[in-house]
Each structure stands twice: as structure tokens, then as C-alpha cells.
Coordinates of C-alpha atoms in Angstrom, one line a residue:
X1 CA -0.1 0.2 -0.2
X2 CA 1.1 3.5 -1.0
X3 CA -0.9 7.4 -0.4
X4 CA 1.4 9.6 -2.8
X5 CA 1.3 13.2 -3.2
X6 CA 2.1 15.2 -5.6
X7 CA 3.7 18.5 -4.7
X8 CA 4.4 20.0 -7.5
X9 CA 6.2 18.9 -11.3
X10 CA 8.7 16.4 -10.4
X11 CA 8.2 17.1 -5.8
X12 CA 6.4 13.9 -4.3
X13 CA 6.6 12.7 -1.4
X14 CA 4.6 8.7 -0.3
X15 CA 4.3 6.8 2.4
X16 CA 5.1 3.0 2.0
X17 CA 5.0 -0.8 3.5
X18 CA 6.9 -2.2 1.6
X19 CA 11.0 -2.3 0.7
X20 CA 11.5 1.1 -0.8
X21 CA 13.0 0.5 -4.1
X22 CA 16.5 2.8 -4.3
X23 CA 17.6 2.2 -8.3
X24 CA 13.2 2.6 -9.3
X25 CA 14.3 6.6 -6.9
X26 CA 17.8 7.1 -8.8
X27 CA 16.3 6.9 -11.8
X28 CA 13.6 9.2 -11.6
X29 CA 15.9 11.5 -9.6
X30 CA 16.8 12.0 -12.7
X31 CA 16.5 15.6 -14.8
X32 CA 17.5 17.1 -17.5
X33 CA 19.0 20.2 -15.5
X34 CA 20.3 19.2 -13.0
X35 CA 24.6 18.2 -12.1
X36 CA 24.1 17.4 -9.2
X37 CA 21.3 14.4 -7.7
X38 CA 22.3 13.6 -3.6
X39 CA 20.1 10.5 -2.6
X40 CA 20.2 9.7 1.0
X41 CA 18.4 7.0 2.7
X42 CA 18.2 6.1 6.4
X43 CA 18.2 1.8 7.6
X44 CA 17.7 0.9 11.4
X45 CA 21.0 -0.1 12.5
X46 CA 21.4 -2.9 15.3
X47 CA 21.9 -0.1 18.4
X48 CA 19.6 2.2 20.2
X49 CA 19.9 3.2 23.7
X50 CA 22.9 1.3 24.4
X51 CA 21.1 -2.1 24.1
X52 CA 20.9 -4.4 20.7
X53 CA 17.8 -3.4 18.4
X54 CA 16.0 -6.1 17.2
X55 CA 13.6 -4.6 14.1
X56 CA 11.5 -0.9 14.5
X57 CA 8.4 0.0 13.9
X58 CA 6.8 3.2 12.6
X59 CA 3.5 4.7 13.3
X60 CA 1.7 7.8 11.1
X61 CA -1.1 9.9 10.5
X62 CA -0.8 9.5 6.8
X63 CA -2.2 11.9 5.6
X64 CA -1.1 14.6 8.6
X65 CA 2.2 13.1 7.8
X66 CA 2.0 13.5 3.5
X67 CA 0.4 17.0 4.2
X68 CA 3.8 18.5 6.4
X69 CA 6.6 16.3 4.0
X70 CA 5.0 17.9 0.8
X71 CA 5.2 21.2 3.0
X72 CA 9.1 20.4 3.2
X73 CA 9.7 20.2 -0.1
X74 CA 7.8 23.8 -0.6
X75 CA 10.3 25.2 1.9
X76 CA 13.0 23.9 0.2
X77 CA 12.1 25.0 -3.1
X78 CA 11.8 28.9 -1.9
X79 CA 16.0 28.2 -0.4
X80 CA 17.0 26.2 -3.0
X81 CA 16.3 25.5 -7.3
X82 CA 15.6 22.0 -7.4
X83 CA 14.9 20.0 -10.4
X84 CA 13.6 17.2 -8.8
X85 CA 12.6 16.4 -5.1
X86 CA 10.9 13.1 -4.3
X87 CA 11.0 11.9 0.0
X88 CA 9.6 8.2 0.3
X89 CA 9.4 7.2 4.0
X90 CA 8.8 3.2 4.7
X91 CA 6.3 2.3 7.9
X92 CA 5.2 -0.7 9.4
X93 CA 7.7 -3.6 10.8
X94 CA 11.5 -2.3 10.1
X95 CA 13.8 -5.7 10.3
X96 CA 18.4 -4.1 11.0
X97 CA 19.4 -2.8 7.7
X98 CA 16.0 -2.0 6.3
X99 CA 16.2 1.3 4.6
X100 CA 13.5 3.4 6.6
X101 CA 13.4 6.5 4.7
X102 CA 15.0 7.5 1.1
X103 CA 15.3 11.4 0.4
X104 CA 16.5 12.4 -3.7
X105 CA 17.8 15.8 -4.4
X106 CA 18.3 17.1 -8.0
X107 CA 20.6 20.9 -8.6
X108 CA 22.0 22.1 -11.3
X109 CA 25.3 22.2 -8.2
X110 CA 26.0 19.6 -6.1
X111 CA 26.3 22.5 -2.9
X112 CA 22.5 23.4 -3.4
X113 CA 21.8 19.2 -3.1
X114 CA 23.6 18.9 0.1
X115 CA 21.8 21.6 1.4
X116 CA 18.8 20.0 0.4
X117 CA 18.4 16.9 1.8
X118 CA 20.1 17.8 4.6
X119 CA 17.4 20.4 5.5
X120 CA 14.7 17.6 4.0
X121 CA 15.5 15.1 6.5
X122 CA 16.4 17.0 9.3
X123 CA 13.5 18.6 9.2
X124 CA 11.1 15.1 8.7
X125 CA 13.0 13.7 11.6
X126 CA 12.2 17.3 14.3
X127 CA 8.7 18.3 12.1
X128 CA 6.9 14.7 10.9
X129 CA 3.8 13.1 12.8
X130 CA 6.1 9.6 12.4
X131 CA 6.6 7.5 15.6
X132 CA 9.2 5.7 15.7
X133 CA 8.7 2.0 18.4
X134 CA 12.1 0.1 19.4
X135 CA 12.3 -3.5 19.9
X136 CA 15.3 -4.9 21.2
X137 CA 16.4 -8.1 21.4
X138 CA 15.6 -8.9 25.3
X139 CA 12.0 -8.0 24.5
X140 CA 11.1 -4.5 25.6
X141 CA 10.2 -2.0 23.8
X142 CA 9.9 1.8 23.6
X143 CA 8.5 4.8 21.6
X144 CA 11.5 6.9 20.8
X145 CA 11.3 10.4 22.5
X146 CA 12.0 12.3 19.0
X147 CA 14.7 13.6 17.3
X148 CA 17.7 13.5 18.3
X149 CA 19.4 15.3 16.2
X150 CA 20.9 19.6 15.9
X151 CA 18.6 22.5 14.6
X152 CA 18.2 22.7 11.4
X153 CA 17.9 26.4 12.0
X154 CA 21.2 25.8 13.7
X155 CA 23.4 24.9 10.8
X156 CA 25.7 25.4 8.7
X157 CA 25.8 24.9 4.4
X158 CA 29.7 25.9 4.7
X159 CA 31.8 22.9 4.9
X160 CA 34.4 21.8 8.0
X161 CA 37.4 23.1 6.3
X162 CA 36.0 26.6 6.2
X163 CA 34.3 27.4 9.4
X164 CA 36.9 25.5 11.5
X165 CA 40.1 27.2 9.4
X166 CA 41.3 29.5 12.9
X167 CA 45.0 30.0 12.9
X168 CA 46.9 28.7 15.4

């Protein structure tokens, strides 16, 4: 099952309950004006809170999640010239190493592609109503307390070498 929103031409978001097709995403991200395409995907890792993870469950208010993801894409379009964007978030039970989210951003230049991709993932993690329940190998489970990423407002688009090039 998949719910999808067409934000605008070449801008889409969807929530799915099946495996995310990363090769299909890569092919759809290609755009004749794009010199840079960033594909970001997040996988389920085998640990959290110093415990071994067995699997995760993602739940969402699907219509609200899609609406908010589409708003995030619109915000990114106002900040950068984007040729195409696709965001796919998976819901349901996911095993370790399964892909939970995939984002493709196509722009003319890599700086904008990296910045827009980072903005999109960080904003989604902070603001979209998608909930994660972690199931640990010891049989205990807990709802995640939220995003551990730092604020996108404080983020700089400059590379670390440009930020930390102080002379000793």
C-alpha cells in the first residue's frame, strides 16, 4: 500500500509499507538540468540507547505526515533551485538494515543538493508526525523520544574546513 502526494511537477512524497525501491528512486531523480543528484537513505541500525535492536515499527497519521512532508519540500524549494525532489518514508515493521526513509534531490550544483537534502531530512525528523517504536533483543520495547539531530536553524552550509580554519 502506498499513499502519494504530487507536490508539484517533479516533486513528490509518499508513505509506503513495502520495501523502498532505491534503484527506481535513483532513476526517477535524474533530470536534464541537474548536475548533482543526492540520494540519502536511512537504514535501521542494530543499536539504540546502548541496547541491541531487534526491529523497529513506524506508525503515522498518513495524511498529516504527507501534508507536512509536502510543506517541507515547498520550504526547500523556496531556499534552493531544485529540479526534482522525492521523499519516501516506510511504515510498519522494519528489520535491522531495512531502509526507513529515502530522499532524492536533483539540482544544478552539488552544494545546493547537499544543503537541500540535509534540510529535508532534518526537518522531517523534527516536525513530521511519524512515530518510531524500538524493539530490543531482550524483549523490551519503547517509543523513541524523538529526533537526536541538532537544529537545522543552527546548521551551516559551509564545509568543516571553511568553518574551522582558524590560525593557531
